[in-house]
Amino acid sequence: MSNGQETNILSDLSGLAKFTVKVVKELTKPPFEHRELMRQCYILGYTTLPLILVTGFILGLVMTLQSRPIMVSFGAESLLPSMISVSIVREIGPVVTALICAGKIGSGIGAELGSMKVTEQIDAMEVSGTNPMKYLVATRVLATTLMLPILVFFADAVAFAGSYIAVNLAGDISLHLFINGAFAPLHYYDVIPATIKTFIFGFSIGAIGSYKGYTAGFGTESVGRASNAAVVISSVAIFVIDLLVVEIQHSLEILQF
């Protein structure tokens, strides 16, 4: 990596950190744009939910079909619902949903704000007395923060449905037994950290997408670059955040036992 690239990365991280501080200040300072926030929550959730449902269902179906032969060879077929549920709730559901949202929501926010920057709509809002950081950015960041945990909940639910169907394709297990087997191994230290990191994923996707769009250059090419960079940086951030949360979670589990 050349010195120029290192300088650009450090400059980008510094700019993102300063931008995030501004967003947090706008989120805590009245007046609040409730109507715009609800509109963004509806748009982000409504447009992303069908993709999340399809992906979650296929994820549960494929995971179970792939894992079943191995579990059968070890004589542990009865543990299949437990293994699938822990994997989905703790790790795969939140991470896969966040990556899909980074690709759809993050790129959408980057492209939308980038287009507004190129066409000078953001400058016009500042001239007219409207605070674009509060109206455009803070509402989108808060909407992604609130909607991602809800989308993960739906993804986990349909993944369980896909897993139940996959189990019954090759065997025969009642819904009651499957639910008992799937939920018995789940504890609060599985669900709470997984839920907390979905809020962090959502905030990161919203902040990074908004930052890249808000700081886009001039010209139509910059809109594409802002959208692409929002997806790439958000995806990397999701893996880094997930790694940190997993390490913290393991440390707490060691202390507990």
Backbone as a ProteinNet text record, in pm:
[ID]
protein_1_A
[PRIMARY]
MSNGQETNILSDLSGLAKFTVKVVKELTKPPFEHRELMRQCYILGYTTLPLILVTGFILGLVMTLQSRPIMVSFGAESLLPSMISVSIVREIGPVVTALICAGKIGSGIGAELGSMKVTEQIDAMEVSGTNPMKYLVATRVLATTLMLPILVFFADAVAFAGSYIAVNLAGDISLHLFINGAFAPLHYYDVIPATIKTFIFGFSIGAIGSYKGYTAGFGTESVGRASNAAVVISSVAIFVIDLLVVEIQHSLEILQF
[TERTIARY]
85.2	0	88.7	63.9	148	112.1	204	178	53.8	29.9	-88.2	-217.2	-219.7	-339.3	-360.2	-249.3	-260.2	-314.8	-265	-312.3	-460.5	-505.3	-647	-734	-688.8	-766.9	-776.9	-662.5	-664.3	-750.7	-742.3	-823.9	-972.3	-1004.6	-1143	-1196.4	-1113.7	-1155.3	-1173.6	-1082.1	-1093.6	-1220.3	-1246.4	-1367.6	-1493.5	-1492.2	-1609.2	-1633.4	-1524.3	-1539	-1599.2	-1549.5	-1603.9	-1749.8	-1780	-1917.6	-2011.4	-1963.2	-2046	-2075.9	-1975.1	-1996.9	-2105.7	-2101.6	-2204.7	-2343	-2349.4	-2478.7	-2534.6	-2447.8	-2492.9	-2543.8	-2474.6	-2520.4	-2658.1	-2678.2	-2808.4	-2918.6	-2882.4	-2981.9	-3030.2	-2943.1	-2978.2	-3028.3	-3029.2	-3065.3	-3201.3	-3300	-3429	-3414.2	-3508.8	-3630.7	-3601.3	-3690.7	-3671.2	-3763.8	-3710.6	-3787.6	-3864.2	-3969.9	-4042.6	-4105.2	-4165.4	-4236.6	-4138.5	-4022.8	-3923	-3863.6	-3845.7	-3793.3	-3889.2	-4017.2	-4116.3	-4119.5	-4105.5	-4105.7	-3985.2	-3869.5	-3749.5	-3758.7	-3812.8	-3830	-3920.4	-4029.1	-4122.5	-4054.5	-3983	-3918.4	-3812.3	-3723.5	-3613.8	-3666.4	-3762.9	-3815.5	-3898.9	-3988	-4080.9	-4006.6	-3906.8	-3836.5	-3736.9	-3690.9	-3588.4	-3647	-3764.8	-3822.1	-3838.8	-3892.9	-3907.6	-3775.2	-3669.5	-3537.2	-3486.2	-3509	-3464.8	-3540	-3669.8	-3749.7	-3704.7	-3685.2	-3641.2	-3503.2	-3411.4	-3274.9	-3272.4	-3347.6	-3350.7	-3407.3	-3514.9	-3576.1	-3478.9	-3414.5	-3318.4	-3198.6	-3156.5	-3043.7	-3072.7	-3189.7	-3225.8	-3240	-3299.6	-3320.5	-3186.7	-3097.2	-2969	-2879.3	-2875.2	-2792.4	-2831.9	-2962.2	-3010.4	-2980.8	-3004.3	-2978.1	-2829.3	-2742.7	-2598.8	-2549.6	-2609.1	-2559.9	-2615	-2732.9	-2798.2	-2714	-2652.1	-2572.7	-2459.8	-2394.7	-2285	-2339.3	-2451.8	-2510.4	-2557.3	-2612.3	-2658.5	-2540.2	-2427.4	-2310.4	-2254.1	-2274.7	-2228.9	-2340.4	-2453.9	-2565.9	-2624.4	-2611	-2657.6	-2765.9	-2849.5	-2953.1	-3050.5	-3073.6	-3169.4	-3119.1	-2986.2	-2929.9	-2933.2	-2982.9	-2982.3	-3058.9	-3182.5	-3252.8	-3174.8	-3109.2	-3032.1	-2914.7	-2840.9	-2724.4	-2763.1	-2871.4	-2915.7	-2961.2	-3037.8	-3092.4	-2982.1	-2884.4	-2774.3	-2693.1	-2666	-2588.2	-2660.7	-2791.4	-2867.7	-2881.2	-2920.1	-2947.1	-2819.4	-2715.1	-2592.6	-2512.6	-2508	-2411.1	-2466.8	-2518.7	-2545.9	-2661.2	-2767.4	-2882.1	-2845	-2783.1	-2746.6	-2646.2	-2542.9	-2437.1	-2488.2	-2559.2	-2609	-2710.9	-2799.6	-2897.8	-2828.3	-2726.3	-2653.4	-2581.1	-2523	-2453.8	-2552.7	-2671.1	-2773.1	-2815.8	-2833.5	-2874	-2762.4	-2635.3	-2524.6	-2529.1	-2561.9	-2569.2	-2688.6	-2802.2	-2923.7	-2945.7	-2948.4	-2978.2	-2858.2	-2737	-2618.2	-2590.2	-2597.9	-2572.1	-2681.8	-2805.7	-2917.3	-2901.4	-2862.8	-2842.3	-2725.5	-2615.9	-2500.1	-2535.5	-2611.4	-2649	-2747.2	-2842.8	-2944.7	-2882.8	-2802.6	-2740.4	-2634	-2564.2	-2466.4	-2532.5	-2648.7	-2722.5	-2766.9	-2811.7	-2854.4	-2735.9	-2618.1	-2497.8	-2458.7	-2461.8	-2422.5	-2516.3	-2646.7	-2745.1	-2764.7	-2680.5	-2678.9	-2807.8	-2882.7	-3004.3	-2969.3	-2855.9	-2815.2	-2775	-2702.6	-2665.9	-2790.9	-2890.6	-3015	-3088.6	-3083.5	-3149.1	-3081.9	-2947.4	-2875.2	-2910	-2920.4	-2954	-3094.8	-3185.8	-3325.2	-3348.8	-3242.9	-3257.1	-3284.7	-3294.7	-3316.3	-3181.8	-3172.9	-3049	-3042.9	-2961.2	-2958	-2901.1	-2810.6	-2756.7	-2866.6	-2958.7	-3067.8	-3176.9	-3217.5	-3332	-3296.8	-3179.1	-3143.4	-3063.4	-2960.5	-2864.3	-2912.6	-2944.2	-2979.1	-3101.4	-3199	-3319.1	-3286	-3198.1	-3161.6	-3077.4	-2984.1	-2900.4	-2985.8	-3077.8	-3164.2	-3259.3	-3307.7	-3399.2	-3329.1	-3206.6	-3134	-3102.7	-3071.7	-3041.9	-3163	-3281.8	-3403.3	-3456.9	-3440.2	-3502	-3420.5	-3288.5	-3207.8	-3242.1	-3255.8	-3296.2	-3430.8	-3524.6	-3654.9	-3638.1	-3555.6	-3531.5	-3461.2	-3369.3	-3300.7	-3400.5	-3494.7	-3597.7	-3676.2	-3718.1	-3793.1	-3703.9	-3576.9	-3484.5	-3466.2	-3448.6	-3433.8	-3559.3	-3675.7	-3803	-3821.4	-3798.8	-3817.8	-3705.8	-3587.6	-3479.8	-3520.1	-3585.5	-3637.2	-3740.9	-3826.9	-3928.5	-3861.5	-3761	-3688.1	-3618.7	-3562.2	-3494.9	-3595.1	-3713	-3816.1	-3859.3	-3876.5	-3914.3	-3802.4	-3676.7	-3563.1	-3551.1	-3573.4	-3567.7	-3673.3	-3791.5	-3900.4	-3891.6	-3803.3	-3784.6	-3720	-3631.3	-3560.3	-3601.9	-3677	-3718.3	-3859.7	-3891.4	-4026.8	-4016.4	-4037.4	-4032.2	-4149.8	-4216.3	-4332.6	-4285.8	-4376.4	-4343.3	-4311	-4384	-4362.4	-4220.4	-4178.9	-4044.5	-3936.1	-3961.4	-3862.7	-3845.6	-3956.1	-3947.9	-3876.8	-3911.3	-3843.2	-3692.9	-3657.4	-3515.3	-3441.8	-3512.2	-3446.7	-3427.1	-3523.7	-3517.3	-3456.4	-3447	-3392.9	-3249.5	-3159.3	-3020	-2996.5	-3096.3	-3077.2	-3090.8	-2993.3	-2995.6	-2988	-3002.2	-3000	-2866.5	-2753.8	-2625	-2602.8	-2700	-2699.1	-2776.7	-2892.3	-2985.5	-2944.8	-2905.6	-2878.1	-2759.3	-2641.9	-2530.7	-2564.8	-2639.3	-2677.4	-2767.9	-2858.4	-2948.9	-2874.3	-2782.6	-2706.2	-2625	-2563.1	-2478.7	-2561.1	-2688.5	-2771.1	-2796.6	-2811.7	-2825.8	-2696.6	-2581.4	-2452.4	-2433.8	-2471.9	-2464.7	-2549.3	-2671.3	-2762.8	-2708.8	-2655.2	-2598.4	-2480.7	-2395	-2276.6	-2316.6	-2413.5	-2457.5	-2514.1	-2598	-2657	-2552.7	-2459.2	-2358	-2261	-2215.8	-2119.1	-2184.2	-2305.5	-2376.3	-2401	-2442.5	-2467.6	-2337.9	-2230.4	-2101.7	-2051.5	-2055.4	-2004.9	-2091.4	-2223.5	-2311	-2297.4	-2290	-2285.3	-2155.3	-2046.5	-1915.3	-1877	-1974.3	-1945.6	-1898	-1814.4	-1764.2	-1868.9	-1822.3	-1914	-1905.5	-2015.1	-2019.9	-2091.8	-2150	-2230.2	-2145.1	-2016.9	-1930.4	-1913.3	-1913.8	-1894.5	-2011.2	-2129.9	-2245.8	-2223.2	-2175.7	-2146.4	-2035.8	-1931.7	-1820.9	-1868.4	-1954.5	-2005.4	-2088.8	-2173	-2256.9	-2172.3	-2073.5	-1985.6	-1902.9	-1847.1	-1764.9	-1849.3	-1975.6	-2062.8	-2081.2	-2096.9	-2115.5	-1987.9	-1874.5	-1747.1	-1710.7	-1715.2	-1674.3	-1772.6	-1902.5	-2001.1	-1979.4	-1948	-1927.5	-1806.7	-1697.5	-1578.9	-1610.2	-1682.7	-1717.8	-1802.1	-1891.5	-1976.9	-1892.2	-1793.7	-1708.4	-1622.1	-1570.5	-1487.2	-1570.7	-1689.6	-1778.1	-1816.7	-1848.5	-1887.5	-1772.9	-1650.6	-1534.6	-1519	-1532.8	-1518.8	-1627.6	-1752.1	-1862.9	-1843.3	-1799.3	-1777	-1667.7	-1559.2	-1450.7	-1499.2	-1576.8	-1631.1	-1724.7	-1808.9	-1903.8	-1831	-1725.2	-1648.7	-1581.5	-1530.2	-1466.5	-1565.7	-1687.4	-1790.2	-1833.1	-1840.1	-1878.4	-1771.9	-1642.8	-1533.9	-1541.2	-1568.5	-1579.1	-1697.3	-1806.5	-1927.3	-1904	-1826.3	-1804.5	-1677.5
-120.2	0	125	217.7	337.7	438.2	535.3	638.4	718.9	738.8	813.9	744	610.2	533.9	535	519.1	522.2	656.7	765.4	899.6	914.7	861.8	870.8	794	673.2	592.5	662	714.8	784.5	909.2	981.5	1101.6	1065.5	954	909.1	870.3	797	755.7	876.1	973.4	1094.8	1172	1183.2	1253.1	1181.5	1049.4	971.7	987.9	989.2	1005.9	1142.4	1249.4	1383.5	1392.2	1328.7	1329.4	1257	1144.3	1066.6	1146.4	1221.4	1305.2	1408.6	1469.1	1567.5	1503.1	1382	1311.9	1285.7	1239.4	1210.3	1337.6	1449.5	1576.8	1614.7	1595.8	1630.2	1537.2	1411.2	1316.1	1350.4	1415.8	1445.6	1587.8	1666.6	1809.1	1835.1	1887.9	1920.7	2041.1	2063.2	1982.7	1853.9	1755.2	1626.7	1615.1	1558	1543.9	1410.6	1404.6	1278.6	1228.7	1320.8	1280.1	1222.5	1290	1240.7	1108.7	1095.8	970	854.1	874.1	767.9	734.1	836.9	812.8	728.3	760.5	683.6	539.7	522.7	387.7	305	366.8	295.1	259.4	355.4	330.5	220.5	235.1	138.9	0	-7.2	-137.3	-201.1	-123.5	-177.4	-226.2	-151.5	-189.2	-302.9	-320.8	-422.7	-554.4	-548.7	-668.3	-786.9	-770.2	-887.9	-957.2	-879.4	-937.9	-1013	-954.4	-1017.4	-1148.9	-1150.1	-1270.9	-1383.9	-1353.4	-1457	-1510.6	-1419.1	-1459.8	-1542.3	-1497.6	-1569.8	-1709.2	-1722.5	-1853.6	-1949.4	-1902.7	-1987.4	-2021.1	-1925.7	-1947.7	-2062.6	-2058.8	-2166.2	-2299.6	-2296.8	-2419.9	-2483.2	-2403.4	-2455.8	-2499.8	-2418.7	-2456.4	-2592.2	-2615.7	-2743.3	-2858.3	-2837.5	-2943.3	-2978.8	-2877.2	-2901.9	-2967.5	-2932.9	-2981.7	-3119.2	-3153.3	-3276.9	-3402.6	-3422	-3544.3	-3560	-3449	-3455.6	-3494.6	-3431.7	-3462.2	-3607.2	-3657.4	-3796.8	-3893.1	-3859.2	-3947.6	-3959	-3854.7	-3858.8	-3905.1	-3942.5	-3986.3	-3874.4	-3749.7	-3633.7	-3557.3	-3629.1	-3563.4	-3483.8	-3533.8	-3465.1	-3327.2	-3304.1	-3174.2	-3072.1	-3112.8	-3024.1	-2893.2	-2896.7	-2768.8	-2677.1	-2736.9	-2655.2	-2587.6	-2664.4	-2609.1	-2496.9	-2520.9	-2419.5	-2292.8	-2308.2	-2189.5	-2104.7	-2170.3	-2093.3	-2021.6	-2091.5	-2030.4	-1910.4	-1925.6	-1816.7	-1697.9	-1722.9	-1612.5	-1539.2	-1614.6	-1550.5	-1483.7	-1542.6	-1495	-1471.9	-1578.9	-1571.6	-1476.9	-1481.6	-1393.9	-1246.7	-1198	-1055.6	-1014.7	-1097.2	-1057.5	-1057.6	-1163.9	-1170.4	-1059.2	-1035.8	-927.1	-791.9	-770.4	-642.9	-624.7	-732.9	-721.8	-689.8	-752.4	-721.6	-574.9	-528.8	-389.2	-292.8	-334.3	-249.1	-233.8	-344.4	-338.6	-261.4	-273.2	-207.9	-70.2	-66.3	60.5	154.8	101.3	187.1	250.3	167	221.7	319.9	291	380.8	517	516.4	644	720.8	648	713.7	776.1	701.2	752.7	869.7	858.6	963.6	1095.1	1086.4	1209	1260.4	1168.1	1210.8	1286.7	1239.4	1309.1	1447.2	1454.5	1584.3	1679.2	1624	1707.6	1759.9	1670	1709	1814.2	1797.3	1892.4	2013.8	2025.2	2141.3	2156.9	2048.1	2054.9	2072.7	2010.7	2025.2	2170.4	2231.3	2372.7	2460.4	2426.2	2505.1	2493.3	2375.3	2358.2	2444.7	2450.4	2533.6	2680.8	2724.1	2864.5	2898	2801.5	2826.3	2813.3	2778.7	2771.4	2632.9	2533.4	2395.5	2330.2	2260.2	2193.2	2055.8	2039.3	1910	1797	1829.9	1724.6	1664	1747.3	1695.8	1631.4	1702.1	1655.3	1534.9	1538.8	1431.7	1319.9	1359.4	1260.3	1193.6	1274.1	1217.1	1124.1	1162	1078.3	944.6	948	822.8	732.7	791.6	710.5	646.8	725.5	669.9	564.5	587.1	489.5	355.6	358.2	231.7	165.2	246.7	190.8	118.8	175.8	116.9	1	9.7	-90.7	-218.6	-211	-332.4	-442.9	-413.6	-521.7	-584.5	-504.1	-558.1	-650	-607.6	-690.9	-821.2	-814.5	-936.3	-1031.2	-976.1	-1060.4	-1137.6	-1069.6	-1137.5	-1238.6	-1203.4	-1296	-1423	-1408.5	-1525.7	-1612.3	-1546.4	-1620.2	-1703.8	-1645.3	-1721.3	-1824.5	-1798.3	-1898.4	-2021.9	-2001.1	-2114.9	-2192.7	-2119.3	-2185.4	-2266.9	-2211.2	-2284.7	-2407.1	-2394.2	-2507.1	-2617.7	-2579.9	-2679.9	-2757.4	-2686.1	-2753.5	-2847.2	-2803.3	-2886.2	-3012.4	-2997.8	-3115.9	-3217.9	-3170.1	-3261.1	-3314	-3259.2	-3313.1	-3451.4	-3471	-3599.6	-3679.9	-3621.9	-3692.4	-3656.1	-3674.1	-3641.7	-3592.5	-3464.6	-3406.8	-3309.9	-3315.8	-3228.6	-3085	-2990.1	-2848.9	-2823.6	-2892.5	-2874.9	-2919	-3036	-3085.4	-2996.1	-2948.6	-2861.8	-2731.9	-2671.8	-2545.1	-2566.1	-2676	-2704.8	-2723	-2798.9	-2822.7	-2697.1	-2608	-2486.2	-2381.9	-2370.1	-2261.4	-2303.3	-2433.9	-2479.1	-2431.7	-2435.2	-2395.7	-2245.2	-2165.1	-2020	-1957.7	-1875.5	-1806.4	-1655.9	-1582.1	-1436.6	-1386.8	-1460	-1414.9	-1454.5	-1523.1	-1542.3	-1430.2	-1398.7	-1306.2	-1160.1	-1123.3	-981.7	-927	-994.2	-940.2	-936.2	-1039.1	-1040.9	-922.5	-889.1	-776.3	-643.3	-632	-507.2	-479.1	-585	-558	-524.8	-564.3	-524.6	-373.1	-315.5	-169.3	-101.5	-157.5	-98.4	-113.4	-230.8	-249.8	-144.3	-125.5	-30.2	111.4	150.4	285.6	302.2	200.4	209	221.4	141.1	146.1	284.1	336.9	468.7	579.1	574.3	680.7	677.2	557.7	547.8	585.3	536.9	572.4	721.7	781.4	925.9	1004.2	958.7	1030.2	1030.4	912.7	905.8	987.5	988.2	1067.6	1216.4	1253.3	1394.1	1460.1	1380.2	1436.3	1401.1	1358.1	1324.8	1450.7	1428.3	1541.6	1589.5	1658.6	1711.3	1624.5	1612.6	1528.2	1397	1339.8	1218.7	1098.2	1097.4	985.3	975.9	1090.3	1090.3	1022.4	1025.6	958.5	807.7	754.8	611.7	572.4	657	627	629.8	726.5	736.7	614	569	451.9	326.5	309.7	191.9	192	307.5	317.1	290.5	334.5	311	161.2	84.2	-60.9	-127.3	-91.6	-155.6	-126.1	2	39.7	-16.9	-14.3	-69.1	-218.9	-290.7	-435.2	-466.2	-392	-412.1	-378.2	-268.1	-226.4	-332.7	-397.6	-501.5	-617.2	-660.5	-771.8	-731.1	-608.5	-562.5	-553.5	-494.4	-482.3	-620.6	-711	-846.9	-915	-898.5	-959	-905.1	-774	-713.4	-763	-768.6	-813.8	-959.5	-1043.6	-1186	-1200.2	-1122.1	-1129.7	-1085.4	-976.8	-929.4	-1033.7	-1094	-1194.5	-1315.3	-1361.1	-1475.5	-1442.1	-1319.1	-1278.1	-1279.2	-1230.4	-1229.1	-1370.4	-1460.1	-1598.5	-1667.6	-1637.8	-1697.6	-1648.5	-1517.6	-1463.2	-1523.2	-1550.6	-1603.8	-1743.6	-1824.9	-1962.8	-1975.4
0	0	0	-92.4	-102.9	6	24.6	125.8	93.4	-39.6	-80.7	-41.4	-57.8	-20.7	129.8	205.9	352.3	398.1	334.2	370.6	340.8	224.8	189.5	287.6	327.7	422.8	557.3	605.2	734.6	727.2	614	596.1	593.5	527.2	519.1	657.6	733.9	868.3	959.2	947.5	1029	992.6	860	815.5	860.3	855	898.2	1048.4	1125.6	1271.1	1304.5	1239.7	1264.6	1220.1	1105.1	1054	1151.2	1206.6	1300.4	1426.9	1475.2	1593.8	1565.8	1445.3	1408.7	1404.4	1350.2	1341.1	1480.6	1571.6	1708.6	1776.2	1753.4	1811.2	1757.6	1626.3	1567.1	1617.6	1646.7	1695.6	1836.1	1913.2	2052.8	2073.1	1964.8	1978	1913	1989.1	1927.1	1834.1	1739.9	1719.1	1642.4	1658.3	1593	1472.3	1367.9	1242.3	1244.3	1326.6	1344	1213.5	1139.1	1017.2	913	896.3	801.3	849.4	981.7	1036.7	1007.5	1030.3	1003.7	855.2	770.9	626	585.3	642.7	610.1	663	784	839.1	747.7	701.4	613.1	481.2	422.7	292.1	305.1	405.5	420.6	454.3	545.1	585.3	477.3	415.2	314.7	191.2	147.5	24.2	45.9	168.8	195.1	245.4	308	371	275.3	153.8	65.1	36.7	12.6	-13.2	109.6	227.4	351.7	374.3	347.6	369.6	278.1	152	56.4	94.9	125.8	160.4	289.1	390.4	518.2	503.2	424.9	405	335.5	229.6	156.6	245.4	327.5	418	515.4	579.5	672.9	603.4	484.5	406.7	368.5	312.3	263.5	379.2	485.8	601.7	656.1	665.6	720.6	625.5	495.7	398.7	394.3	408.1	404.7	533.3	646.1	775.4	810.2	758.7	799.8	775.8	656.6	636.8	738.7	774.1	872	1009.3	1048.1	1178.6	1184.6	1074.7	1069.6	1082.9	1017.1	1023.2	1164.6	1246.5	1385.9	1480.5	1426.4	1509.9	1593.4	1545.6	1623.4	1547.9	1473.4	1394	1480.3	1602.3	1690.7	1733.4	1721.1	1759.8	1646.5	1530	1413.5	1437.8	1491.5	1517.5	1611.5	1713.4	1808.9	1739.4	1659	1591.1	1495.3	1419.8	1323.2	1395.1	1502.8	1570.6	1632.6	1698.2	1759	1651.2	1539.8	1431.1	1372.9	1350.9	1288.7	1383.1	1508.3	1600.1	1639.1	1668.4	1717.9	1607.9	1488.7	1391.3	1251	1190.9	1047.5	1015.6	1094.9	1068.5	1071.2	1180.6	1185.5	1078.4	1055.8	961.7	817.3	778.2	640.1	614.3	709.6	693.5	682.9	766.4	762	627.5	575.5	446.7	333.8	339.6	238.3	249.7	372.8	393.5	351.3	372.4	326.7	175	106.1	-39.4	-89.7	-22.8	-73.5	-11.3	122.4	190.3	186.1	218.7	220.7	85.9	-18.6	-152.1	-193.1	-152	-185.1	-120	8.1	77.6	14.9	-14.9	-77	-210.7	-292.7	-424.7	-413.4	-320.1	-305.9	-258.9	-150.4	-99.6	-196.4	-264.9	-365.2	-478.5	-523.8	-629.5	-583.5	-456.4	-402.4	-390.5	-359.8	-350.1	-487.9	-588.6	-724.6	-781.3	-756.2	-810.2	-719	-615.8	-524.2	-445.1	-428.4	-346.4	-198.5	-156.8	-16.7	11.5	-82.4	-65.7	-60.2	-143.1	-144.2	-10.7	50.8	180.9	286.6	283	380.2	362.5	234.7	207	254.8	242.1	280.9	431.4	506.8	651.8	705.6	618.5	663.5	692.9	805.3	843.6	775.1	668.6	598.2	682.7	776.1	863.5	949.3	993.8	1077.2	992.6	884.5	806.2	717.7	653.2	559.5	625	701.1	750.7	879.4	981.5	1111.7	1100.3	1020.1	1006.9	938.9	837.9	768.6	858.8	933.6	1023.5	1132.6	1190.4	1296.1	1239.6	1117.4	1055	1031.4	981.7	960.9	1094.7	1196.3	1329.2	1387.2	1366.6	1422.4	1338.2	1207.5	1119.1	1108.3	1121.9	1102.3	1202.4	1334.1	1426.1	1387.7	1337.7	1297.5	1175.9	1080.9	962.4	1000.5	1096.1	1142.3	1208.1	1284.7	1348.3	1242.6	1136.7	1029.6	956.4	935.4	867.3	948.8	1081.8	1168.8	1166.1	1169.1	1172.7	1046.1	929.7	805.6	787.2	844.9	839.6	919.7	1035.9	1112.8	1031.1	960.6	876.8	766.5	702.9	599.6	655.7	776.5	840.5	874	922.3	956.6	831.7	722	596.5	550.9	561.9	519	604	734.3	822.4	781.6	745	710.4	566.6	486.3	351.6	357	455.5	465.3	587.4	676.5	797.3	833.2	958.4	1004.9	1148.8	1168.5	1302.2	1315.4	1428.1	1447.8	1472.9	1447.6	1469.9	1617	1706.6	1850.8	1890.1	1841.6	1872.8	1812	1690	1624.7	1702.4	1744.3	1818.4	1951.6	2020.8	2148.6	2127.9	2023.3	1995.9	1953.4	1882.3	1832.1	1941.3	2033.2	2131	2264.9	2291	2419.6	2444.8	2345.1	2373.5	2373.6	2337.1	2330.6	2468.5	2506.1	2634.4	2611	2719.8	2706.4	2652.6	2687	2635.6	2489.6	2429.6	2284.6	2216.4	2272.5	2207.1	2227.3	2349.1	2378.2	2297.6	2299.4	2217.1	2067.7	2019.8	1877.7	1845.5	1938	1915	1921.6	2018.5	2031.9	1905.7	1852.6	1735.5	1610.5	1606.8	1492.3	1493.6	1613.8	1622.8	1573.2	1614.1	1571.8	1420.9	1367.3	1222.3	1150.6	1198.1	1134.6	1138.6	1255.7	1267.9	1171.6	1164.1	1077.3	930.7	888.6	748.8	715.1	804.4	780.6	780.6	878.7	889.6	771.3	733.3	623.5	489.9	466	342.7	332.9	445.1	446.1	426.2	492.6	481.1	337.1	273.1	136.1	40.5	62.4	-23.3	2.9	131.8	170.2	127.1	120.6	84.2	-60.3	-139.3	-279.4	-352.8	-453.5	-531.6	-631.6	-732.1	-833.3	-959.1	-1029.6	-1149	-1119.3	-1224.3	-1206.4	-1164.4	-1204.7	-1167	-1016.3	-949.5	-804.6	-732.6	-793.3	-732.1	-730.5	-842.7	-849.2	-753.6	-745.1	-653.2	-508.6	-475.5	-338.6	-302.8	-396.8	-372.7	-355.3	-441.5	-435.2	-306.4	-272.2	-150.7	-26.1	-27.4	88.3	112.7	5.2	19.2	69.7	9	44.8	190.5	228.9	364.8	467.7	436.6	529.6	550.1	442.4	453.6	541.3	520.3	603.5	749.4	770	906.6	975.8	901.9	961.3	1013.5	934.6	978.8	1098.3	1097.7	1209.9	1337.5	1327.5	1444.1	1495.2	1402.6	1442.3	1516.7	1467.4	1533.6	1675.7	1690.9	1823.7	1919.4	1870.6	1956.2	1997	1902.8	1934.3	2039.9	2026.7	2124.8	2263.1	2265.8	2393.9	2453.3	2367.3	2413.1	2471.9	2404.8	2455.5	2588	2599.6	2724.9	2840.1	2813.4	2917.7	2955.3	2856.5	2885.4	2970.1	2941.5	3020.6	3165.2	3180.6	3316	3390.7	3314	3376.5	3432.6	3356.2	3400.8	3485.7
[MASK]
+++++++++++++++++++++++++++++++++++++++++++++++++++++++++++++++++++++++++++++++++++++++++++++++++++++++++++++++++++++++++++++++++++++++++++++++++++++++++++++++++++++++++++++++++++++++++++++++++++++++++++++++++++++++++++++++++++++++++++++++++++++++++++++++++

